[in-house]
Amino acid sequence: MLPRLNELEHDLLDRRQRAEAEGWIGEIEGIDLTLTFLRGKRDEASRRSRRPVVDLGLPRPRPSLPPEYSLP
């Protein structure tokens, strides 16, 4: 996931450079906003990749309750 996010950032930076050259102010603002979200997503993915995996085991069916504890 991180390599793809880096690739997207590189592409957005290229698009931003072109938008600046063409004077597309609205496009620059949109790209800047997208870059902000993308960098946040990349930071979050990087943090998650460093956390250890927790083994929760396999789920098992619960034992049946005796009739006196069941709902009417």
PDB file of C-alpha atoms in Angstrom:
ATOM      1  CA  MET A   1       0.000   0.000   0.000  1.00  0.00           C
ATOM      2  CA  LEU A   2       2.799   2.436   0.857  1.00  0.00           C
ATOM      3  CA  PRO A   3       4.486   2.180  -2.568  1.00  0.00           C
ATOM      4  CA  ARG A   4       1.155   2.953  -4.270  1.00  0.00           C
ATOM      5  CA  LEU A   5       0.565   5.973  -2.024  1.00  0.00           C
ATOM      6  CA  ASN A   6       4.077   7.235  -2.837  1.00  0.00           C
ATOM      7  CA  GLU A   7       3.347   6.779  -6.537  1.00  0.00           C
ATOM      8  CA  LEU A   8       0.097   8.745  -6.211  1.00  0.00           C
ATOM      9  CA  GLU A   9       1.897  11.550  -4.374  1.00  0.00           C
ATOM     10  CA  HIS A  10       4.515  11.787  -7.128  1.00  0.00           C
ATOM     11  CA  ASP A  11       1.764  11.976  -9.764  1.00  0.00           C
ATOM     12  CA  LEU A  12      -0.102  14.665  -7.819  1.00  0.00           C
ATOM     13  CA  LEU A  13       3.066  16.734  -7.480  1.00  0.00           C
ATOM     14  CA  ASP A  14       3.564  16.527 -11.258  1.00  0.00           C
ATOM     15  CA  ARG A  15      -0.062  17.590 -11.820  1.00  0.00           C
ATOM     16  CA  ARG A  16       0.362  20.472  -9.353  1.00  0.00           C
ATOM     17  CA  GLN A  17       3.450  21.679 -11.196  1.00  0.00           C
ATOM     18  CA  ARG A  18       1.521  21.703 -14.480  1.00  0.00           C
ATOM     19  CA  ALA A  19      -1.436  23.477 -12.851  1.00  0.00           C
ATOM     20  CA  GLU A  20       0.935  26.176 -11.595  1.00  0.00           C
ATOM     21  CA  ALA A  21       2.419  26.591 -15.077  1.00  0.00           C
ATOM     22  CA  GLU A  22      -1.067  26.890 -16.587  1.00  0.00           C
ATOM     23  CA  GLY A  23      -2.360  29.204 -13.844  1.00  0.00           C
ATOM     24  CA  TRP A  24      -5.156  26.867 -12.760  1.00  0.00           C
ATOM     25  CA  ILE A  25      -5.720  28.203  -9.239  1.00  0.00           C
ATOM     26  CA  GLY A  26      -8.740  26.014  -8.450  1.00  0.00           C
ATOM     27  CA  GLU A  27      -6.892  22.897  -9.590  1.00  0.00           C
ATOM     28  CA  ILE A  28      -3.922  23.783  -7.370  1.00  0.00           C
ATOM     29  CA  GLU A  29      -6.205  24.120  -4.341  1.00  0.00           C
ATOM     30  CA  GLY A  30      -7.837  20.757  -5.079  1.00  0.00           C
ATOM     31  CA  ILE A  31      -4.498  19.020  -5.530  1.00  0.00           C
ATOM     32  CA  ASP A  32      -3.168  20.557  -2.294  1.00  0.00           C
ATOM     33  CA  LEU A  33      -6.198  19.256  -0.414  1.00  0.00           C
ATOM     34  CA  THR A  34      -5.805  15.799  -1.964  1.00  0.00           C
ATOM     35  CA  LEU A  35      -2.099  15.794  -1.060  1.00  0.00           C
ATOM     36  CA  THR A  36      -2.966  16.601   2.547  1.00  0.00           C
ATOM     37  CA  PHE A  37      -5.360  13.652   2.761  1.00  0.00           C
ATOM     38  CA  LEU A  38      -2.960  11.341   0.938  1.00  0.00           C
ATOM     39  CA  ARG A  39      -0.079  12.176   3.278  1.00  0.00           C
ATOM     40  CA  GLY A  40      -2.290  11.581   6.285  1.00  0.00           C
ATOM     41  CA  LYS A  41      -3.342   8.217   4.868  1.00  0.00           C
ATOM     42  CA  ARG A  42       0.278   7.298   4.180  1.00  0.00           C
ATOM     43  CA  ASP A  43       1.328   8.224   7.729  1.00  0.00           C
ATOM     44  CA  GLU A  44      -1.524   6.145   9.152  1.00  0.00           C
ATOM     45  CA  ALA A  45      -0.611   3.156   6.964  1.00  0.00           C
ATOM     46  CA  SER A  46       3.013   3.468   8.019  1.00  0.00           C
ATOM     47  CA  ARG A  47       2.056   3.488  11.722  1.00  0.00           C
ATOM     48  CA  ARG A  48      -0.213   0.470  11.260  1.00  0.00           C
ATOM     49  CA  SER A  49       2.488  -1.502   9.481  1.00  0.00           C
ATOM     50  CA  ARG A  50       4.777  -1.117  12.523  1.00  0.00           C
ATOM     51  CA  ARG A  51       2.215  -2.444  15.017  1.00  0.00           C
ATOM     52  CA  PRO A  52       2.420  -6.133  15.881  1.00  0.00           C
ATOM     53  CA  VAL A  53      -0.348  -8.448  14.751  1.00  0.00           C
ATOM     54  CA  VAL A  54      -2.592  -9.758  17.532  1.00  0.00           C
ATOM     55  CA  ASP A  55      -3.724 -13.379  17.321  1.00  0.00           C
ATOM     56  CA  LEU A  56      -7.325 -13.590  18.501  1.00  0.00           C
ATOM     57  CA  GLY A  57      -7.605 -17.313  17.879  1.00  0.00           C
ATOM     58  CA  LEU A  58     -10.460 -19.088  16.145  1.00  0.00           C
ATOM     59  CA  PRO A  59     -14.027 -18.368  17.211  1.00  0.00           C
ATOM     60  CA  ARG A  60     -15.924 -21.239  18.856  1.00  0.00           C
ATOM     61  CA  PRO A  61     -19.659 -21.657  19.343  1.00  0.00           C
ATOM     62  CA  ARG A  62     -20.937 -20.839  22.809  1.00  0.00           C
ATOM     63  CA  PRO A  63     -22.286 -23.676  24.905  1.00  0.00           C
ATOM     64  CA  SER A  64     -26.069 -23.846  25.153  1.00  0.00           C
ATOM     65  CA  LEU A  65     -27.688 -22.299  28.217  1.00  0.00           C
ATOM     66  CA  PRO A  66     -29.800 -24.478  30.512  1.00  0.00           C
ATOM     67  CA  PRO A  67     -33.594 -23.979  30.019  1.00  0.00           C
ATOM     68  CA  GLU A  68     -33.978 -22.012  33.277  1.00  0.00           C
ATOM     69  CA  TYR A  69     -31.747 -19.254  31.863  1.00  0.00           C
ATOM     70  CA  SER A  70     -33.407 -18.986  28.454  1.00  0.00           C
ATOM     71  CA  LEU A  71     -35.807 -16.189  27.562  1.00  0.00           C
ATOM     72  CA  PRO A  72     -39.560 -16.868  27.659  1.00  0.00           C
TER      73      PRO A  72
END
